[in-house]
PDB file of C-alpha atoms in Angstrom:
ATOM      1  CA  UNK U1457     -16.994  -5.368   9.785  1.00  0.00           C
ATOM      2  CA  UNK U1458     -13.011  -6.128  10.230  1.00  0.00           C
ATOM      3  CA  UNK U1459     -11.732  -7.788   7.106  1.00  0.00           C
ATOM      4  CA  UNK U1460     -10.642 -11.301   7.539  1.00  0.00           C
ATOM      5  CA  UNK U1461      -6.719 -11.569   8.289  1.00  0.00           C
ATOM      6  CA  UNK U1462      -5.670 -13.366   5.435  1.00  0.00           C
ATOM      7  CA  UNK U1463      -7.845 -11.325   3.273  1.00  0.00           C
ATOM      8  CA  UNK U1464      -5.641  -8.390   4.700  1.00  0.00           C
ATOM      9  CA  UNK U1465      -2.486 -10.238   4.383  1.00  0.00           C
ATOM     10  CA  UNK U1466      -2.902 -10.357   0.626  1.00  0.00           C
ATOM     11  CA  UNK U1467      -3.446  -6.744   0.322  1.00  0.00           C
ATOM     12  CA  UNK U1468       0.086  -6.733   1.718  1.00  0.00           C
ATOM     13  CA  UNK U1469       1.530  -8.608  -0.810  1.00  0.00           C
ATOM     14  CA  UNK U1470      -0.725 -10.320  -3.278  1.00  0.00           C
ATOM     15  CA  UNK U1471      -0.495 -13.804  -4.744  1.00  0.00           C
ATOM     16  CA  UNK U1472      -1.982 -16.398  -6.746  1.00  0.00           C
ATOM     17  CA  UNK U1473      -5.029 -16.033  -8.164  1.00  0.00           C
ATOM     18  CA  UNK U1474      -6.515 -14.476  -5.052  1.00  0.00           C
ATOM     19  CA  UNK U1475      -3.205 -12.141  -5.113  1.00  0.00           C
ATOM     20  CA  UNK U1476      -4.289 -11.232  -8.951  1.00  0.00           C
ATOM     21  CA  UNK U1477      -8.072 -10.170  -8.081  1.00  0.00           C
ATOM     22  CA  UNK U1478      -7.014  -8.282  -5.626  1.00  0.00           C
ATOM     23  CA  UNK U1479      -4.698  -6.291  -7.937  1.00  0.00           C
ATOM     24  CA  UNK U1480      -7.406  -5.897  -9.944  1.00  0.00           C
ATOM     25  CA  UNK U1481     -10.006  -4.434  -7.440  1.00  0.00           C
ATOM     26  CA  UNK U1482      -7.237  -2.121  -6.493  1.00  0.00           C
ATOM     27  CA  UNK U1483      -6.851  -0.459  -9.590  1.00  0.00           C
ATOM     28  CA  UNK U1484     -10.658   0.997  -9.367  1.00  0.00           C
ATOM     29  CA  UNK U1485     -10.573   1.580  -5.295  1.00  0.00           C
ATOM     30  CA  UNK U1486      -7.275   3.174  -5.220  1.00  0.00           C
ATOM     31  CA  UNK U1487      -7.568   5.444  -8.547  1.00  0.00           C
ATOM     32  CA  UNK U1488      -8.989   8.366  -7.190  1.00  0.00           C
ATOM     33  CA  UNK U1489      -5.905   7.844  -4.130  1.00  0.00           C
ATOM     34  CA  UNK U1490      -3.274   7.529  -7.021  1.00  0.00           C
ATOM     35  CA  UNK U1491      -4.284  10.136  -9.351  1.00  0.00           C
ATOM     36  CA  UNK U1492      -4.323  12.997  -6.380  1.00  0.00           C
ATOM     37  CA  UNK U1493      -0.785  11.740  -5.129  1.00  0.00           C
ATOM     38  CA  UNK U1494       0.309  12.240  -8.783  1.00  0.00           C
ATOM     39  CA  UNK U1495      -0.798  15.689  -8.928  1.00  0.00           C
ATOM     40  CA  UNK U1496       0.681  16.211  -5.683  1.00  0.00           C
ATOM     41  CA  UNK U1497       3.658  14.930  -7.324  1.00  0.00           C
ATOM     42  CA  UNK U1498       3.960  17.601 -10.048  1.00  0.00           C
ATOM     43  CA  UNK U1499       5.546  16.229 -12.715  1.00  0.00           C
ATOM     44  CA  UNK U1500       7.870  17.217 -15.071  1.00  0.00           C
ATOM     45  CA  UNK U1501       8.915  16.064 -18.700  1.00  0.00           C
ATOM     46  CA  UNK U1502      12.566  14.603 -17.954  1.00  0.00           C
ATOM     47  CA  UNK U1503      11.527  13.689 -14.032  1.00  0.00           C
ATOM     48  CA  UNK U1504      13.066  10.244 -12.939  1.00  0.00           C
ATOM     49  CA  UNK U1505      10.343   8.658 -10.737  1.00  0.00           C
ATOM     50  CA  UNK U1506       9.853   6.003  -8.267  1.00  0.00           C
ATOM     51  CA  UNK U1507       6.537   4.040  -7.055  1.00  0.00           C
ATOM     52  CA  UNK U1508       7.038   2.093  -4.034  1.00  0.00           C
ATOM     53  CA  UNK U1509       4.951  -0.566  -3.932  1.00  0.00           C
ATOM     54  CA  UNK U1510       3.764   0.058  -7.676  1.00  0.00           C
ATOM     55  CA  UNK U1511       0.647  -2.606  -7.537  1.00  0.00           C
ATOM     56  CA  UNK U1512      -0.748  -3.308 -11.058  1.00  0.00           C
ATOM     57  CA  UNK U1513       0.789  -0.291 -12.786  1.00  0.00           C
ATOM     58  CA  UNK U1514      -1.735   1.891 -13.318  1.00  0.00           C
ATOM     59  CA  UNK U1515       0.168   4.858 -11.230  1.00  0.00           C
ATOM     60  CA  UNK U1516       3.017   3.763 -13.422  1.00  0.00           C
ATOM     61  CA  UNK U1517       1.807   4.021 -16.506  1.00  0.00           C
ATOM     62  CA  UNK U1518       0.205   7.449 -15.799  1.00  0.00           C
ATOM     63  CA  UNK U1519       3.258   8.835 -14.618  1.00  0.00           C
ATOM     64  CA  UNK U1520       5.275   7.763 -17.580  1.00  0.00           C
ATOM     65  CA  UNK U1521       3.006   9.540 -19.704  1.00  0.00           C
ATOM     66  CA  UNK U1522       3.255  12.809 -17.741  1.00  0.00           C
ATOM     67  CA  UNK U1523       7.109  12.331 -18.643  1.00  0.00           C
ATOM     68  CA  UNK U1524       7.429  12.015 -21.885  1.00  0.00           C
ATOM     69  CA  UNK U1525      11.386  12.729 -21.381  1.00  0.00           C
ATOM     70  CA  UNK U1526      12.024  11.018 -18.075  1.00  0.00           C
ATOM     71  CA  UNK U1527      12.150   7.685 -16.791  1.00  0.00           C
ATOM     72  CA  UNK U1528       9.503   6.020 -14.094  1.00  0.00           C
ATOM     73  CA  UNK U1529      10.285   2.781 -11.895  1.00  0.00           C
ATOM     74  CA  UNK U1530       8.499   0.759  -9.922  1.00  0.00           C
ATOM     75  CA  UNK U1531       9.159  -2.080  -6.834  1.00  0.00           C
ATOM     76  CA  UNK U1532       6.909  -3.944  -5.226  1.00  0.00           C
ATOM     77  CA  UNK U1533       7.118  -6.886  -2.868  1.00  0.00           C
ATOM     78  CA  UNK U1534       4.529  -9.588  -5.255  1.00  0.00           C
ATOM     79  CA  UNK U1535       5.316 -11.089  -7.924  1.00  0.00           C
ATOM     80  CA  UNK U1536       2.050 -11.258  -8.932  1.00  0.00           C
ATOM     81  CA  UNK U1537       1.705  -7.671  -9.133  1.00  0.00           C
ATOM     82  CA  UNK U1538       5.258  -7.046 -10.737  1.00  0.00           C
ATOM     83  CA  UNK U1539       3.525  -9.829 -13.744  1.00  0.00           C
ATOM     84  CA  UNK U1540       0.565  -7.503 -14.016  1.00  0.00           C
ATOM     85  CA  UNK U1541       2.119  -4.643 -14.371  1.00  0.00           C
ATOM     86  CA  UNK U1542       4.920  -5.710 -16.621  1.00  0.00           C
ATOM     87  CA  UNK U1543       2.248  -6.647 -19.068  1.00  0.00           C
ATOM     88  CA  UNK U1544       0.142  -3.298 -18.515  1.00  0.00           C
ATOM     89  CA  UNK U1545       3.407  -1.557 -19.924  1.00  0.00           C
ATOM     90  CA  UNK U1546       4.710  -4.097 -21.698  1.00  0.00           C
ATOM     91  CA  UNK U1547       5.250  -0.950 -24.902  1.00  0.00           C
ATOM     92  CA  UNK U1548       6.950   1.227 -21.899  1.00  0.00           C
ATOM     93  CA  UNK U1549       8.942  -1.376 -20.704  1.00  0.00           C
ATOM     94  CA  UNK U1550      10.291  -1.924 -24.411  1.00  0.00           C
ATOM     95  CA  UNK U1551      10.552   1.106 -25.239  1.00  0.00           C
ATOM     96  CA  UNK U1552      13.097   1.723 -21.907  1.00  0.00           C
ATOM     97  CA  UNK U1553      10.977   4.091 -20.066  1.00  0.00           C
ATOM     98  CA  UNK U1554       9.621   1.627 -17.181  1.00  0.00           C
ATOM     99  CA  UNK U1555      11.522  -0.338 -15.391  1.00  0.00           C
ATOM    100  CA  UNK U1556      10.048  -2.926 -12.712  1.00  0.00           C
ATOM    101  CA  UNK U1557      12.031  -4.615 -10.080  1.00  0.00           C
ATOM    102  CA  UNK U1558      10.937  -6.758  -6.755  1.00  0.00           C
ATOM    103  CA  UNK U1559      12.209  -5.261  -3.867  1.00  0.00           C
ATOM    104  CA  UNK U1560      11.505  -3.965  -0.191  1.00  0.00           C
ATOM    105  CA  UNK U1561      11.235  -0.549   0.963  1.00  0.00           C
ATOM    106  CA  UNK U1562      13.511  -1.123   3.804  1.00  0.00           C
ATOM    107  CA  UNK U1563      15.701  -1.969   1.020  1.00  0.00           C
ATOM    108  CA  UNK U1564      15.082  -0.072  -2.309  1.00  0.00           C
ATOM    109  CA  UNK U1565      17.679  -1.815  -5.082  1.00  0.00           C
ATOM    110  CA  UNK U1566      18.434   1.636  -6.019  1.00  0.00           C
ATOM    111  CA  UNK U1567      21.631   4.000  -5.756  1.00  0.00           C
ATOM    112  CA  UNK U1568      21.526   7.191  -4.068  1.00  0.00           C
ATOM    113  CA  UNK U1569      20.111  10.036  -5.429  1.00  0.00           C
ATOM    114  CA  UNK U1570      18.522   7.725  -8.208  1.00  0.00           C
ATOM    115  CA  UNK U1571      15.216  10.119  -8.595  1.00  0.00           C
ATOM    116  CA  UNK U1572      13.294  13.073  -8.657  1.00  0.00           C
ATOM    117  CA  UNK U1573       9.970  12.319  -7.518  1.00  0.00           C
ATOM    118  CA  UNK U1574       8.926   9.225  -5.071  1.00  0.00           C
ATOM    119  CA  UNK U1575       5.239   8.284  -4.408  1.00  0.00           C
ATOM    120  CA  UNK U1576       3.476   5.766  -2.050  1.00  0.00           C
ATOM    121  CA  UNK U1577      -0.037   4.821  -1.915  1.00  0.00           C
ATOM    122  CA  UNK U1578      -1.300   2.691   1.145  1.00  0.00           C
ATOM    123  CA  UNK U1579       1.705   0.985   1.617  1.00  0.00           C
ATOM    124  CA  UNK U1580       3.007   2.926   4.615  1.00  0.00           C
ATOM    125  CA  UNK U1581       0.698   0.639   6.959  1.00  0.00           C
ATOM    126  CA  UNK U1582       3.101  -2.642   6.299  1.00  0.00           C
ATOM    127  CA  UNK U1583       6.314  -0.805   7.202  1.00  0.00           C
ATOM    128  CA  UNK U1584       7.837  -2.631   9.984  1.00  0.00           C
ATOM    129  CA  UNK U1585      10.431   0.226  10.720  1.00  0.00           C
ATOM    130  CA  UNK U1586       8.663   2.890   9.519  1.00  0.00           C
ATOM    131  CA  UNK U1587      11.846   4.909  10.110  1.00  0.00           C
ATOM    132  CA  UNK U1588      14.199   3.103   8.792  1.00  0.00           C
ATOM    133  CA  UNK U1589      11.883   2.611   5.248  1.00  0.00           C
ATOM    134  CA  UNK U1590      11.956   6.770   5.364  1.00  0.00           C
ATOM    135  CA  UNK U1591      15.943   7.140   6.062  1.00  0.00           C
ATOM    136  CA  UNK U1592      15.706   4.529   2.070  1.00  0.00           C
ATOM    137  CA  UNK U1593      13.768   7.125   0.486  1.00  0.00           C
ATOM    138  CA  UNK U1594      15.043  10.138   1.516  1.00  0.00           C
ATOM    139  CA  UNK U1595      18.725   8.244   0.665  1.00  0.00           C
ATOM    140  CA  UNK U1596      17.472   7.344  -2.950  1.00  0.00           C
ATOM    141  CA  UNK U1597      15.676  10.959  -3.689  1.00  0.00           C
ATOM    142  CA  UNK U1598      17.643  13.327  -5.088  1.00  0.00           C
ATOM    143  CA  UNK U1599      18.683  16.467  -3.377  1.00  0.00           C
ATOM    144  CA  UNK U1600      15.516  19.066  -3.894  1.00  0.00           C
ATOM    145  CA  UNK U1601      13.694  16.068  -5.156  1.00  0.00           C
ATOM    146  CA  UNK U1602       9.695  15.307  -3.847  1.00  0.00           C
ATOM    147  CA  UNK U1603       8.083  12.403  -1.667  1.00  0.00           C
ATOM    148  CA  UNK U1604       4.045  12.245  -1.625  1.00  0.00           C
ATOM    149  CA  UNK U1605       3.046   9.827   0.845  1.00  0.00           C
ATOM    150  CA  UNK U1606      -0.617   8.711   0.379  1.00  0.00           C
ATOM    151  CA  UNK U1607      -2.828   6.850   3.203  1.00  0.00           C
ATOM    152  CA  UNK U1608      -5.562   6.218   5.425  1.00  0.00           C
ATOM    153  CA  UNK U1609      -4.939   7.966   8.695  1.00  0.00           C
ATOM    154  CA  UNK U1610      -5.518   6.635  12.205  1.00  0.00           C
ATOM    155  CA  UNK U1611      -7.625   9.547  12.786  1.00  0.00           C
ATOM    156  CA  UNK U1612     -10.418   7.861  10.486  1.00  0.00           C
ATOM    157  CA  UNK U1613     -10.838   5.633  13.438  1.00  0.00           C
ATOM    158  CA  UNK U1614     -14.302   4.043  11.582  1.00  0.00           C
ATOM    159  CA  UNK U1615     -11.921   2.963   8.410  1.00  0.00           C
ATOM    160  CA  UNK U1616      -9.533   1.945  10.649  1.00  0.00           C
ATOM    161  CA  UNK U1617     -11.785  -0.248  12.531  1.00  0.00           C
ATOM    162  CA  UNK U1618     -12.133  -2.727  10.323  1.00  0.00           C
ATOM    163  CA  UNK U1619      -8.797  -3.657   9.613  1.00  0.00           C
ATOM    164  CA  UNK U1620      -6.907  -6.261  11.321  1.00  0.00           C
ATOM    165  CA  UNK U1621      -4.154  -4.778  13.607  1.00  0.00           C
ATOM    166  CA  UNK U1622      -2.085  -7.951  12.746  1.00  0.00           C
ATOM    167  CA  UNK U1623      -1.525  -6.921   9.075  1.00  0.00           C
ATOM    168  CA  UNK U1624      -2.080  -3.217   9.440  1.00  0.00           C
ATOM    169  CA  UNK U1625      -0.778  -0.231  11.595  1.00  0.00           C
ATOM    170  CA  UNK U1626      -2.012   3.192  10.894  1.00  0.00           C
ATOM    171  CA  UNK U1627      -0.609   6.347  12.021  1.00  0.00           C
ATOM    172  CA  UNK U1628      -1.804   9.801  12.725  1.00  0.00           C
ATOM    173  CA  UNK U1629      -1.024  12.445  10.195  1.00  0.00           C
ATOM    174  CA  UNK U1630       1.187  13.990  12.691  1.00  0.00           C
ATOM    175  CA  UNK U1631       3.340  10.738  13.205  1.00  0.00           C
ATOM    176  CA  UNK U1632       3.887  10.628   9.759  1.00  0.00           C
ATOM    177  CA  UNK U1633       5.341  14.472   9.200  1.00  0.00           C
ATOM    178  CA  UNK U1634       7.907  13.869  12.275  1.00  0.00           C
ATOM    179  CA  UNK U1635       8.894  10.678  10.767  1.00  0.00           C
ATOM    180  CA  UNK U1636       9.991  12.717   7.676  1.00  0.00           C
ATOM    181  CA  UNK U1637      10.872  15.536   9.624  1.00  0.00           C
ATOM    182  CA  UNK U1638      13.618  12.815  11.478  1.00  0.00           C
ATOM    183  CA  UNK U1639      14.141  11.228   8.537  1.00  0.00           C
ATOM    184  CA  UNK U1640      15.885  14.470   7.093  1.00  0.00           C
ATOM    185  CA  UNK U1641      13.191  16.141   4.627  1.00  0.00           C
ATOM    186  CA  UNK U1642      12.226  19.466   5.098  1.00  0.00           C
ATOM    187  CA  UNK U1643       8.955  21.569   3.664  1.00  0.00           C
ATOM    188  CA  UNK U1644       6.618  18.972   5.204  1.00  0.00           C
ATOM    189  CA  UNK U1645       3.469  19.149   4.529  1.00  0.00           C
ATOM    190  CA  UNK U1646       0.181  17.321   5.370  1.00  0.00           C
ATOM    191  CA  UNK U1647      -3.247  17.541   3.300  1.00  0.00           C
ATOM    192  CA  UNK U1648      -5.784  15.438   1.724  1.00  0.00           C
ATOM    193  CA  UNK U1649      -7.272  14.606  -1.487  1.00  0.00           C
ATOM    194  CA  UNK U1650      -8.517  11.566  -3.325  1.00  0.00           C
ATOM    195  CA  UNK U1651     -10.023  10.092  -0.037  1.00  0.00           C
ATOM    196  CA  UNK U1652      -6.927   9.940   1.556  1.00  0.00           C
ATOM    197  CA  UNK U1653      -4.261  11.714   3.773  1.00  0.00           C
ATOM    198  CA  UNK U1654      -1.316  13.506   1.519  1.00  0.00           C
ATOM    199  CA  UNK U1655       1.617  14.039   3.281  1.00  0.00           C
ATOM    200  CA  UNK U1656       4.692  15.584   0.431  1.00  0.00           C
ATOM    201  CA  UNK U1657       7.801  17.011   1.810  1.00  0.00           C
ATOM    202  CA  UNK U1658      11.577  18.044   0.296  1.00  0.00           C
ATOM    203  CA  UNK U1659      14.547  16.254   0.301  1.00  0.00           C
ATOM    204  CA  UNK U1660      17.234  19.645   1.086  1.00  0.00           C
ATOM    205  CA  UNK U1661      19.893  20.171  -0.706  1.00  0.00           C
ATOM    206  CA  UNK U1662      23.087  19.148   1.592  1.00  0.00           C
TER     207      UNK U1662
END
């Protein structure tokens, strides 16, 4: 059964007190997604770490506590979410180890070369320029640094089927490695775990 479009919009970018259970049914559905991305991730004590389109904070909190020397943001798109998660790590946030800003991924509010280690979760179906969101975070990884890209392929065509095309757009696995292969990564590589599609690749060095 396709979900109803405003249903689908608020997965997008949640708000009000719709926007807030949402958030909250995301944290169980998408744990299993998030926890495999981190592993993917393989993080280090002193890593500095970005999570676009950070939700409630779970994935946030979990990687701050995998680096225990390091320093993990997060931006997201709601406000709502951004609230949630603030108050999840509300003892991070104090303590200057979490930092949470609004922001688009066509537009991360970021400098270059600002971190180690980038994840996404189920966010790369809302990219309008899917390309252009790619050129952002290969600008603000650091040279050698990691992206793990986590989603729902378009080759699950039954999953896919019952989301609205006017919110979503899914890609094949190998859309998604030539975007990052144009994008400027290198190493590549597409796998699965957690229910979902992995894709991690290498920012080079030059």
């Amino acid at each position: 059964m396709r979900r109803p479009h405003f249903i689908a919009a608020q997965s997008r970018c949640p708000s009000g007190w719709l926007g807030w259970l949402i958030g909250a049914v995301m944290v169980h559905e998408t744990a299993a997604a998030n926890d495999a991305v981190l592993a993917a991730l393989a993080l280090e004590d002193t890593d500095r770490v970005l999570d676009v389109g950070c939700g409630p904070g779970r994935t946030i909190e979990r990687a701050a506590l995998a680096t225990p020397r390091g320093h993990v943001a997060g931006v997201d798109l709601s406000d709502e979410m951004l609230r949630v998660a603030a108050n999840r790590c509300r003892s991070l946030i104090a303590a200057g180890r979490v930092e949470l800003r609004r922001g688009d991924a066509a537009a991360l509010p970021y400098d270059a070369g600002s971190f180690d280690k980038i994840l996404s979760v189920h966010t790369l179906y809302f990219w309008a320029d899917a390309a252009v969101v790619v050129r952002e975070l290969h600008r603000v990884l650091a040279p050698g640094g990691r992206l793990v890209l986590g989603f729902r392929s378009k080759e699950d065509a039954s999953f896919v089927a019952s989301f609205p095309t006017s919110v979503y757009r899914f890609h094949a696995k190998n859309d998604v490695t030539g975007l990052l292969f144009d994008g400027g990564f290198e190493r590549v590589v597409a796998g699965d775990g957690g229910g979902i599609t992995l894709v991690t690749a290498v920012r080079g060095e030059r």
